[in-house]
Structures are given as structure tokens and as C-alpha cells.
């Protein structure tokens, strides 16, 4: 890289890769660990501010074209419920959303995280984007209206977390932070960068994988690959329909991988002891919220150690579906619970600022709620 006028981003590199960088400059290897800790552990936003490295080394790195930078906060929308929707901007001016949810929304609940530890202070969930826009085209999701613009790099995924942790003045270890890869994009269509980001967040930012959940629309070949990862967050599958006809109507991805294939991959997924596979189900009034649909879901999930998160559709312009009634949601939940499937209704968070599930479309106007 010496002599190359291009810029090389350090955020997103592993400790091993940073070692290669410092060794190429004739520096001892331990400088790489200092750099790694500064980037991910201390969350230092720019190379210039890394005071653990000698000034001369910082200058040499900059001369060689290396830089480190967090994404910028373009806009910050604060909901009446405390949720914050960050519109974050990357070096090429591309923007995505990252959502801060104090107390979470129920999506991140795990046996392990259900009880706050004694040293726990603040509890929150950060919802991350893995791509700008999304190609999967789920019919109930506002992100789909953007199309896919590009994959995010691992540094850009990690950068969203570090940026929000700094903005919210979070201390990992004292505060309990969950991460959900459920913002813009399909993480399994940007698999290498997503999994690299997860590893960096575990090793560098000390956020345990047990507090991370990734959601997929059902990219079947990636489910098995993900199951074999040494660092493996929890898995959520976005189900949303109880039979193939219905799922094809609202999730075109089902034309490629049918429910039978998807659920076979789910059945083979290697769960840890006490772990459950999460299935997300967005309820659309009169479309997939009938008791018959709930009974079909029960049959589909038989033999899988599953839990279900129900989400009553969050409204948005250009989305041709209605929010179900509270009674429909409750009766759907009761059928699943009666069949022995732990089922939760997710509270919509940040609905008034377009921060809730399926609403991430870089909106700069706010939803009018009465
Ligand atoms: S629900 Fe997820 S996978 Fe489907 S279009 Fe929206 S962002 Fe993409």
C-alpha cells in the first residue's frame, strides 16, 4: 500500500491484519494490539486521537494512506418513547439507519439476557443495518422501496455500533447492550462483512455473541454456514406466512427457497443448550392473521425448539396492508402459546419517528400519530 494515493480504512480490520500493517512500517507487533484496542475498545473516532500510539506512527500511517473514521450522524430523530433513529452517513455520502432502543423491544430476549446482572446499569438494544437499502423486496417493508444500493463494509457495520455507544455514553461491562442485525438490508446477502463485523464486536468491543441476534428472510444456504461459525450470534428467521402461496405473495424470496427447505434448514440448525430459534411474524390484517394461519404456523414449527415474535404491522406510506386488531393479535398468540410455543408480541418502538420494524427508509418526515 505504500505509495498508493488511495485511502485505506483501518476500522474493520482484525488484529492480525493490523499486525501486517504495523509490521510493514517496521513497527513492533504490540502496536497492532494498541491500535485494535483504541479502535474497538476505547472507540476512538479518528487516527489522530489515538493517544496510545506515538505521534510519529500516527503520522506515518496517515502518510501511507491509512485512516480511521466513524460514520457521521446526519440526523437524529428522538421518539416520545426514548427510541432514537440515527441517519448515519458514510464516506461516500451513502446513508443508512441505526436505531437505539432503551430497554429493547422484546426481540433480543434470550434466557441469558432476561435477567439483568447486578452491575448492570442501562439496558438497550441497537438495531444495525447491514446493507444500504435491500433487494429482498418484502411487500410490508419500507426499506424494500429503496432497492439495494450497496453492501456495507464490516467497518461501516461496526462503526454504527461504536458511534451510537459513544453518543449514548455507554460503558460496556457496566451497561447491558444487545445488538440486532435487523435494520436495513439482508445480512446473509452481505455475509462476509456481517460475520466479520460480529467477530470484531465480540473481540474488540467486548459485546458477547449471546447478546446479538441476526435476522434473515431465509437465505437457506447461509443458514447452515452460519450454524457452523465459531462466533455465532442468535438466529431469527423472518417467517411472516404460514404457507407457500401466502409467503410468495408477501416475500418474493420464497420463490427461490420454499418453506419446506427453509424449515428443514431451521431443523438442522445447531442450537446451544437452552437456546431457541426465533421466528418473526409480521401480522397483516386480513392477510396472514387468521386463527387458521396460526394453526398452520404451529404445524410448520413442530420439532423445532422455537419461539415466535409477533409484530403487528407498523404503518407506512406506500405499504398496501393494514395493522391487525388487538384481538386478532391476541388470539394468534394464544393459539401458539397453547401449542407450547413461547410467543411474544413485540412492542413497536419509535413508531412516531419511523424507527419501528419495517419502517427504515431514511424518512426525514415524521409520522403523525394521534
Ligand atoms: S424485511 Fe428485511 S429482508 Fe425484507 S425487504 Fe425489509 S429489510 Fe429487506
PDB file of C-alpha atoms in Angstrom, residues 85-317:
ATOM      1  CA  UNK A  85     -33.320   6.795  14.935  1.00  0.00           C
ATOM      2  CA  UNK A  86     -29.897   7.811  13.640  1.00  0.00           C
ATOM      3  CA  UNK A  87     -29.466   8.588   9.992  1.00  0.00           C
ATOM      4  CA  UNK A  88     -25.774   7.781   9.592  1.00  0.00           C
ATOM      5  CA  UNK A  89     -23.646   8.826   6.647  1.00  0.00           C
ATOM      6  CA  UNK A  90     -20.572   7.054   5.316  1.00  0.00           C
ATOM      7  CA  UNK A  91     -17.538   8.470   3.491  1.00  0.00           C
ATOM      8  CA  UNK A  92     -19.226   8.140   0.069  1.00  0.00           C
ATOM      9  CA  UNK A  93     -22.326  10.009   1.345  1.00  0.00           C
ATOM     10  CA  UNK A  94     -24.446   6.823   1.371  1.00  0.00           C
ATOM     11  CA  UNK A  95     -26.781   6.778   4.374  1.00  0.00           C
ATOM     12  CA  UNK A  96     -28.482   4.075   6.451  1.00  0.00           C
ATOM     13  CA  UNK A  97     -30.369   3.943   9.712  1.00  0.00           C
ATOM     14  CA  UNK A  98     -29.271   2.707  13.099  1.00  0.00           C
ATOM     15  CA  UNK A  99     -31.816   2.590  15.911  1.00  0.00           C
ATOM     16  CA  UNK A 100     -31.215   2.941  19.637  1.00  0.00           C
ATOM     17  CA  UNK A 101     -33.977   1.379  21.746  1.00  0.00           C
ATOM     18  CA  UNK A 102     -33.750   1.876  25.507  1.00  0.00           C
ATOM     19  CA  UNK A 103     -34.976  -1.327  27.209  1.00  0.00           C
ATOM     20  CA  UNK A 104     -35.183  -3.061  23.808  1.00  0.00           C
ATOM     21  CA  UNK A 105     -38.376  -4.190  22.137  1.00  0.00           C
ATOM     22  CA  UNK A 106     -38.516  -7.833  23.184  1.00  0.00           C
ATOM     23  CA  UNK A 107     -36.722  -9.085  20.039  1.00  0.00           C
ATOM     24  CA  UNK A 108     -33.475  -9.583  21.866  1.00  0.00           C
ATOM     25  CA  UNK A 109     -34.828 -11.520  24.846  1.00  0.00           C
ATOM     26  CA  UNK A 110     -32.837 -14.644  25.499  1.00  0.00           C
ATOM     27  CA  UNK A 111     -32.681 -16.911  28.507  1.00  0.00           C
ATOM     28  CA  UNK A 112     -29.257 -15.448  29.186  1.00  0.00           C
ATOM     29  CA  UNK A 113     -30.244 -11.817  28.817  1.00  0.00           C
ATOM     30  CA  UNK A 114     -33.607 -11.994  30.551  1.00  0.00           C
ATOM     31  CA  UNK A 115     -32.219 -11.148  33.958  1.00  0.00           C
ATOM     32  CA  UNK A 116     -30.117  -8.013  34.334  1.00  0.00           C
ATOM     33  CA  UNK A 117     -26.821  -8.637  36.135  1.00  0.00           C
ATOM     34  CA  UNK A 118     -26.034  -6.919  39.418  1.00  0.00           C
ATOM     35  CA  UNK A 119     -23.601  -4.468  37.834  1.00  0.00           C
ATOM     36  CA  UNK A 120     -25.960  -3.631  35.010  1.00  0.00           C
ATOM     37  CA  UNK A 121     -26.861  -0.002  34.704  1.00  0.00           C
ATOM     38  CA  UNK A 122     -28.529   0.917  31.420  1.00  0.00           C
ATOM     39  CA  UNK A 123     -30.187  -1.632  29.155  1.00  0.00           C
ATOM     40  CA  UNK A 124     -30.725  -1.041  25.500  1.00  0.00           C
ATOM     41  CA  UNK A 125     -30.753  -2.588  22.075  1.00  0.00           C
ATOM     42  CA  UNK A 126     -29.093  -1.232  18.957  1.00  0.00           C
ATOM     43  CA  UNK A 127     -30.622  -2.222  15.625  1.00  0.00           C
ATOM     44  CA  UNK A 128     -27.999  -2.229  12.844  1.00  0.00           C
ATOM     45  CA  UNK A 129     -28.132  -2.009   9.096  1.00  0.00           C
ATOM     46  CA  UNK A 130     -26.046  -4.426   7.036  1.00  0.00           C
ATOM     47  CA  UNK A 131     -26.778  -3.019   3.582  1.00  0.00           C
ATOM     48  CA  UNK A 132     -27.939   0.340   2.254  1.00  0.00           C
ATOM     49  CA  UNK A 133     -31.473  -0.492   1.114  1.00  0.00           C
ATOM     50  CA  UNK A 134     -32.475  -4.102   0.475  1.00  0.00           C
ATOM     51  CA  UNK A 135     -33.030  -6.347  -2.538  1.00  0.00           C
ATOM     52  CA  UNK A 136     -35.348  -8.849  -0.859  1.00  0.00           C
ATOM     53  CA  UNK A 137     -38.468  -6.802  -1.557  1.00  0.00           C
ATOM     54  CA  UNK A 138     -40.766  -7.893   1.265  1.00  0.00           C
ATOM     55  CA  UNK A 139     -44.076  -6.241   0.491  1.00  0.00           C
ATOM     56  CA  UNK A 140     -44.723  -4.972   4.023  1.00  0.00           C
ATOM     57  CA  UNK A 141     -41.334  -3.261   4.442  1.00  0.00           C
ATOM     58  CA  UNK A 142     -40.482   0.332   3.640  1.00  0.00           C
ATOM     59  CA  UNK A 143     -36.768  -0.450   3.233  1.00  0.00           C
ATOM     60  CA  UNK A 144     -37.664  -2.566   0.201  1.00  0.00           C
ATOM     61  CA  UNK A 145     -38.840   0.601  -1.543  1.00  0.00           C
ATOM     62  CA  UNK A 146     -35.229   1.818  -1.649  1.00  0.00           C
ATOM     63  CA  UNK A 147     -33.989  -1.210  -3.586  1.00  0.00           C
ATOM     64  CA  UNK A 148     -30.464  -2.322  -2.725  1.00  0.00           C
ATOM     65  CA  UNK A 149     -27.896   0.433  -3.010  1.00  0.00           C
ATOM     66  CA  UNK A 150     -24.799  -1.373  -1.789  1.00  0.00           C
ATOM     67  CA  UNK A 151     -23.357  -3.696   0.835  1.00  0.00           C
ATOM     68  CA  UNK A 152     -21.898  -2.093   3.932  1.00  0.00           C
ATOM     69  CA  UNK A 153     -18.307  -2.933   4.804  1.00  0.00           C
ATOM     70  CA  UNK A 154     -17.544  -4.603   8.123  1.00  0.00           C
ATOM     71  CA  UNK A 155     -16.066  -1.281   9.299  1.00  0.00           C
ATOM     72  CA  UNK A 156     -19.305   0.503   8.425  1.00  0.00           C
ATOM     73  CA  UNK A 157     -21.363  -2.068  10.333  1.00  0.00           C
ATOM     74  CA  UNK A 158     -19.087  -1.895  13.377  1.00  0.00           C
ATOM     75  CA  UNK A 159     -18.906   1.889  13.034  1.00  0.00           C
ATOM     76  CA  UNK A 160     -22.671   2.186  13.573  1.00  0.00           C
ATOM     77  CA  UNK A 161     -22.356   0.436  16.938  1.00  0.00           C
ATOM     78  CA  UNK A 162     -19.339   2.432  18.114  1.00  0.00           C
ATOM     79  CA  UNK A 163     -20.926   5.697  17.046  1.00  0.00           C
ATOM     80  CA  UNK A 164     -24.127   5.034  18.954  1.00  0.00           C
ATOM     81  CA  UNK A 165     -22.292   3.725  22.038  1.00  0.00           C
ATOM     82  CA  UNK A 166     -20.287   6.946  22.125  1.00  0.00           C
ATOM     83  CA  UNK A 167     -23.319   9.126  21.514  1.00  0.00           C
ATOM     84  CA  UNK A 168     -25.210   7.393  24.344  1.00  0.00           C
ATOM     85  CA  UNK A 169     -22.108   7.348  26.591  1.00  0.00           C
ATOM     86  CA  UNK A 170     -22.286   3.619  27.134  1.00  0.00           C
ATOM     87  CA  UNK A 171     -19.759   1.676  29.121  1.00  0.00           C
ATOM     88  CA  UNK A 172     -19.653  -1.974  28.096  1.00  0.00           C
ATOM     89  CA  UNK A 173     -19.452  -4.108  31.218  1.00  0.00           C
ATOM     90  CA  UNK A 174     -21.480  -1.647  33.260  1.00  0.00           C
ATOM     91  CA  UNK A 175     -24.340  -1.285  30.757  1.00  0.00           C
ATOM     92  CA  UNK A 176     -26.151  -4.148  29.062  1.00  0.00           C
ATOM     93  CA  UNK A 177     -26.307  -3.697  25.327  1.00  0.00           C
ATOM     94  CA  UNK A 178     -27.954  -6.059  22.852  1.00  0.00           C
ATOM     95  CA  UNK A 179     -27.378  -5.869  19.130  1.00  0.00           C
ATOM     96  CA  UNK A 180     -29.876  -6.919  16.491  1.00  0.00           C
ATOM     97  CA  UNK A 181     -28.924  -7.089  12.832  1.00  0.00           C
ATOM     98  CA  UNK A 182     -32.428  -6.194  11.751  1.00  0.00           C
ATOM     99  CA  UNK A 183     -32.097  -2.726  10.224  1.00  0.00           C
ATOM    100  CA  UNK A 184     -31.790  -2.029   6.522  1.00  0.00           C
ATOM    101  CA  UNK A 185     -30.664  -4.983   4.421  1.00  0.00           C
ATOM    102  CA  UNK A 186     -30.464  -8.775   4.481  1.00  0.00           C
ATOM    103  CA  UNK A 187     -27.327  -9.641   6.482  1.00  0.00           C
ATOM    104  CA  UNK A 188     -26.991 -13.049   4.809  1.00  0.00           C
ATOM    105  CA  UNK A 189     -26.690 -11.350   1.412  1.00  0.00           C
ATOM    106  CA  UNK A 190     -23.673  -9.482   2.792  1.00  0.00           C
ATOM    107  CA  UNK A 191     -22.491 -12.462   4.766  1.00  0.00           C
ATOM    108  CA  UNK A 192     -18.704 -11.992   4.892  1.00  0.00           C
ATOM    109  CA  UNK A 193     -18.938  -8.411   6.093  1.00  0.00           C
ATOM    110  CA  UNK A 194     -21.713  -9.191   8.568  1.00  0.00           C
ATOM    111  CA  UNK A 195     -19.836 -12.096  10.179  1.00  0.00           C
ATOM    112  CA  UNK A 196     -16.566 -10.170  10.258  1.00  0.00           C
ATOM    113  CA  UNK A 197     -18.386  -7.304  11.999  1.00  0.00           C
ATOM    114  CA  UNK A 198     -19.879  -9.714  14.560  1.00  0.00           C
ATOM    115  CA  UNK A 199     -16.428 -11.145  15.320  1.00  0.00           C
ATOM    116  CA  UNK A 200     -14.889  -7.693  15.686  1.00  0.00           C
ATOM    117  CA  UNK A 201     -17.656  -6.600  18.027  1.00  0.00           C
ATOM    118  CA  UNK A 202     -17.095  -9.673  20.205  1.00  0.00           C
ATOM    119  CA  UNK A 203     -13.319  -9.492  20.265  1.00  0.00           C
ATOM    120  CA  UNK A 204     -12.797  -5.753  20.074  1.00  0.00           C
ATOM    121  CA  UNK A 205     -15.837  -4.136  21.672  1.00  0.00           C
ATOM    122  CA  UNK A 206     -16.441  -6.937  24.231  1.00  0.00           C
ATOM    123  CA  UNK A 207     -20.101  -7.386  23.313  1.00  0.00           C
ATOM    124  CA  UNK A 208     -20.837 -11.113  23.758  1.00  0.00           C
ATOM    125  CA  UNK A 209     -22.327 -13.022  20.850  1.00  0.00           C
ATOM    126  CA  UNK A 210     -25.081 -14.157  23.242  1.00  0.00           C
ATOM    127  CA  UNK A 211     -26.367 -10.570  23.134  1.00  0.00           C
ATOM    128  CA  UNK A 212     -26.507 -10.425  19.358  1.00  0.00           C
ATOM    129  CA  UNK A 213     -29.292 -11.636  17.076  1.00  0.00           C
ATOM    130  CA  UNK A 214     -29.235 -11.722  13.292  1.00  0.00           C
ATOM    131  CA  UNK A 215     -32.424 -11.903  11.308  1.00  0.00           C
ATOM    132  CA  UNK A 216     -32.666 -13.471   7.867  1.00  0.00           C
ATOM    133  CA  UNK A 217     -35.536 -13.531   5.395  1.00  0.00           C
ATOM    134  CA  UNK A 218     -34.497 -17.117   4.641  1.00  0.00           C
ATOM    135  CA  UNK A 219     -31.281 -17.292   2.590  1.00  0.00           C
ATOM    136  CA  UNK A 220     -31.208 -21.058   3.079  1.00  0.00           C
ATOM    137  CA  UNK A 221     -27.601 -21.964   2.111  1.00  0.00           C
ATOM    138  CA  UNK A 222     -26.278 -19.378   4.558  1.00  0.00           C
ATOM    139  CA  UNK A 223     -28.218 -20.806   7.499  1.00  0.00           C
ATOM    140  CA  UNK A 224     -26.084 -23.967   7.612  1.00  0.00           C
ATOM    141  CA  UNK A 225     -22.898 -21.979   7.112  1.00  0.00           C
ATOM    142  CA  UNK A 226     -23.858 -19.627   9.915  1.00  0.00           C
ATOM    143  CA  UNK A 227     -24.620 -22.568  12.216  1.00  0.00           C
ATOM    144  CA  UNK A 228     -21.004 -23.696  11.915  1.00  0.00           C
ATOM    145  CA  UNK A 229     -19.455 -20.307  12.781  1.00  0.00           C
ATOM    146  CA  UNK A 230     -17.191 -20.255  15.835  1.00  0.00           C
ATOM    147  CA  UNK A 231     -18.604 -16.834  16.759  1.00  0.00           C
ATOM    148  CA  UNK A 232     -22.307 -17.232  16.241  1.00  0.00           C
ATOM    149  CA  UNK A 233     -25.000 -14.760  17.347  1.00  0.00           C
ATOM    150  CA  UNK A 234     -28.587 -15.985  17.827  1.00  0.00           C
ATOM    151  CA  UNK A 235     -30.620 -16.602  14.686  1.00  0.00           C
ATOM    152  CA  UNK A 236     -34.045 -15.198  13.865  1.00  0.00           C
ATOM    153  CA  UNK A 237     -35.956 -16.213  10.749  1.00  0.00           C
ATOM    154  CA  UNK A 238     -38.448 -13.778   9.305  1.00  0.00           C
ATOM    155  CA  UNK A 239     -41.346 -16.157   8.594  1.00  0.00           C
ATOM    156  CA  UNK A 240     -44.415 -13.931   8.143  1.00  0.00           C
ATOM    157  CA  UNK A 241     -46.620 -16.514   6.449  1.00  0.00           C
ATOM    158  CA  UNK A 242     -47.987 -19.938   7.180  1.00  0.00           C
ATOM    159  CA  UNK A 243     -47.943 -21.471   3.686  1.00  0.00           C
ATOM    160  CA  UNK A 244     -46.030 -21.063   0.428  1.00  0.00           C
ATOM    161  CA  UNK A 245     -48.776 -19.269  -1.525  1.00  0.00           C
ATOM    162  CA  UNK A 246     -49.097 -16.617   1.115  1.00  0.00           C
ATOM    163  CA  UNK A 247     -45.365 -16.261   1.655  1.00  0.00           C
ATOM    164  CA  UNK A 248     -44.707 -15.847  -2.052  1.00  0.00           C
ATOM    165  CA  UNK A 249     -47.224 -13.030  -2.165  1.00  0.00           C
ATOM    166  CA  UNK A 250     -45.583 -11.039   0.609  1.00  0.00           C
ATOM    167  CA  UNK A 251     -41.987 -12.289   0.422  1.00  0.00           C
ATOM    168  CA  UNK A 252     -40.816 -12.982  -3.145  1.00  0.00           C
ATOM    169  CA  UNK A 253     -37.679 -14.692  -1.734  1.00  0.00           C
ATOM    170  CA  UNK A 254     -39.978 -17.668  -1.087  1.00  0.00           C
ATOM    171  CA  UNK A 255     -39.988 -18.387  -4.839  1.00  0.00           C
ATOM    172  CA  UNK A 256     -36.329 -19.290  -4.529  1.00  0.00           C
ATOM    173  CA  UNK A 257     -36.422 -21.136  -1.211  1.00  0.00           C
ATOM    174  CA  UNK A 258     -39.758 -22.694  -0.253  1.00  0.00           C
ATOM    175  CA  UNK A 259     -40.946 -23.099   3.301  1.00  0.00           C
ATOM    176  CA  UNK A 260     -40.082 -26.817   3.342  1.00  0.00           C
ATOM    177  CA  UNK A 261     -36.429 -26.050   2.552  1.00  0.00           C
ATOM    178  CA  UNK A 262     -36.320 -23.150   4.975  1.00  0.00           C
ATOM    179  CA  UNK A 263     -37.772 -25.161   7.833  1.00  0.00           C
ATOM    180  CA  UNK A 264     -35.522 -28.110   7.069  1.00  0.00           C
ATOM    181  CA  UNK A 265     -32.525 -25.770   7.445  1.00  0.00           C
ATOM    182  CA  UNK A 266     -34.064 -24.479  10.677  1.00  0.00           C
ATOM    183  CA  UNK A 267     -34.499 -28.035  11.976  1.00  0.00           C
ATOM    184  CA  UNK A 268     -30.863 -28.826  11.300  1.00  0.00           C
ATOM    185  CA  UNK A 269     -29.590 -25.606  12.857  1.00  0.00           C
ATOM    186  CA  UNK A 270     -27.305 -26.487  15.796  1.00  0.00           C
ATOM    187  CA  UNK A 271     -28.842 -24.750  18.796  1.00  0.00           C
ATOM    188  CA  UNK A 272     -26.941 -24.375  22.040  1.00  0.00           C
ATOM    189  CA  UNK A 273     -28.405 -25.723  25.248  1.00  0.00           C
ATOM    190  CA  UNK A 274     -31.465 -23.660  26.272  1.00  0.00           C
ATOM    191  CA  UNK A 275     -31.247 -21.655  23.063  1.00  0.00           C
ATOM    192  CA  UNK A 276     -34.314 -21.240  20.860  1.00  0.00           C
ATOM    193  CA  UNK A 277     -34.581 -20.317  17.220  1.00  0.00           C
ATOM    194  CA  UNK A 278     -36.641 -17.160  16.844  1.00  0.00           C
ATOM    195  CA  UNK A 279     -39.283 -16.792  14.169  1.00  0.00           C
ATOM    196  CA  UNK A 280     -40.506 -13.287  13.405  1.00  0.00           C
ATOM    197  CA  UNK A 281     -44.060 -12.947  12.138  1.00  0.00           C
ATOM    198  CA  UNK A 282     -45.417  -9.592  10.958  1.00  0.00           C
ATOM    199  CA  UNK A 283     -49.205  -9.715  11.232  1.00  0.00           C
ATOM    200  CA  UNK A 284     -51.066  -8.096   8.327  1.00  0.00           C
ATOM    201  CA  UNK A 285     -54.771  -7.598   8.838  1.00  0.00           C
ATOM    202  CA  UNK A 286     -56.903  -9.991   6.809  1.00  0.00           C
ATOM    203  CA  UNK A 287     -53.831 -11.463   5.083  1.00  0.00           C
ATOM    204  CA  UNK A 288     -51.935 -13.717   7.486  1.00  0.00           C
ATOM    205  CA  UNK A 289     -53.526 -13.096  10.890  1.00  0.00           C
ATOM    206  CA  UNK A 290     -56.397 -15.624  10.940  1.00  0.00           C
ATOM    207  CA  UNK A 291     -56.580 -18.456  13.502  1.00  0.00           C
ATOM    208  CA  UNK A 292     -56.095 -20.869  10.595  1.00  0.00           C
ATOM    209  CA  UNK A 293     -52.738 -19.198   9.847  1.00  0.00           C
ATOM    210  CA  UNK A 294     -51.730 -19.593  13.484  1.00  0.00           C
ATOM    211  CA  UNK A 295     -52.572 -23.309  13.360  1.00  0.00           C
ATOM    212  CA  UNK A 296     -50.501 -23.677  10.174  1.00  0.00           C
ATOM    213  CA  UNK A 297     -47.571 -21.975  11.925  1.00  0.00           C
ATOM    214  CA  UNK A 298     -47.850 -24.453  14.789  1.00  0.00           C
ATOM    215  CA  UNK A 299     -47.623 -27.328  12.291  1.00  0.00           C
ATOM    216  CA  UNK A 300     -44.689 -25.744  10.455  1.00  0.00           C
ATOM    217  CA  UNK A 301     -42.666 -25.295  13.637  1.00  0.00           C
ATOM    218  CA  UNK A 302     -43.218 -28.755  15.013  1.00  0.00           C
ATOM    219  CA  UNK A 303     -39.930 -30.385  16.002  1.00  0.00           C
ATOM    220  CA  UNK A 304     -38.090 -27.055  16.211  1.00  0.00           C
ATOM    221  CA  UNK A 305     -37.089 -25.540  19.556  1.00  0.00           C
ATOM    222  CA  UNK A 306     -38.646 -22.231  18.555  1.00  0.00           C
ATOM    223  CA  UNK A 307     -40.032 -19.052  19.932  1.00  0.00           C
ATOM    224  CA  UNK A 308     -42.131 -16.611  17.976  1.00  0.00           C
ATOM    225  CA  UNK A 309     -42.108 -12.834  17.978  1.00  0.00           C
ATOM    226  CA  UNK A 310     -45.323 -11.340  16.650  1.00  0.00           C
ATOM    227  CA  UNK A 311     -45.197  -7.843  15.200  1.00  0.00           C
ATOM    228  CA  UNK A 312     -48.408  -6.037  14.375  1.00  0.00           C
ATOM    229  CA  UNK A 313     -47.657  -4.242  11.096  1.00  0.00           C
ATOM    230  CA  UNK A 314     -46.183  -0.802  11.608  1.00  0.00           C
ATOM    231  CA  UNK A 315     -47.882   1.624   9.244  1.00  0.00           C
ATOM    232  CA  UNK A 316     -46.120   3.496   6.476  1.00  0.00           C
ATOM    233  CA  UNK A 317     -46.945   5.263   3.239  1.00  0.00           C
TER     234      UNK A 317
END
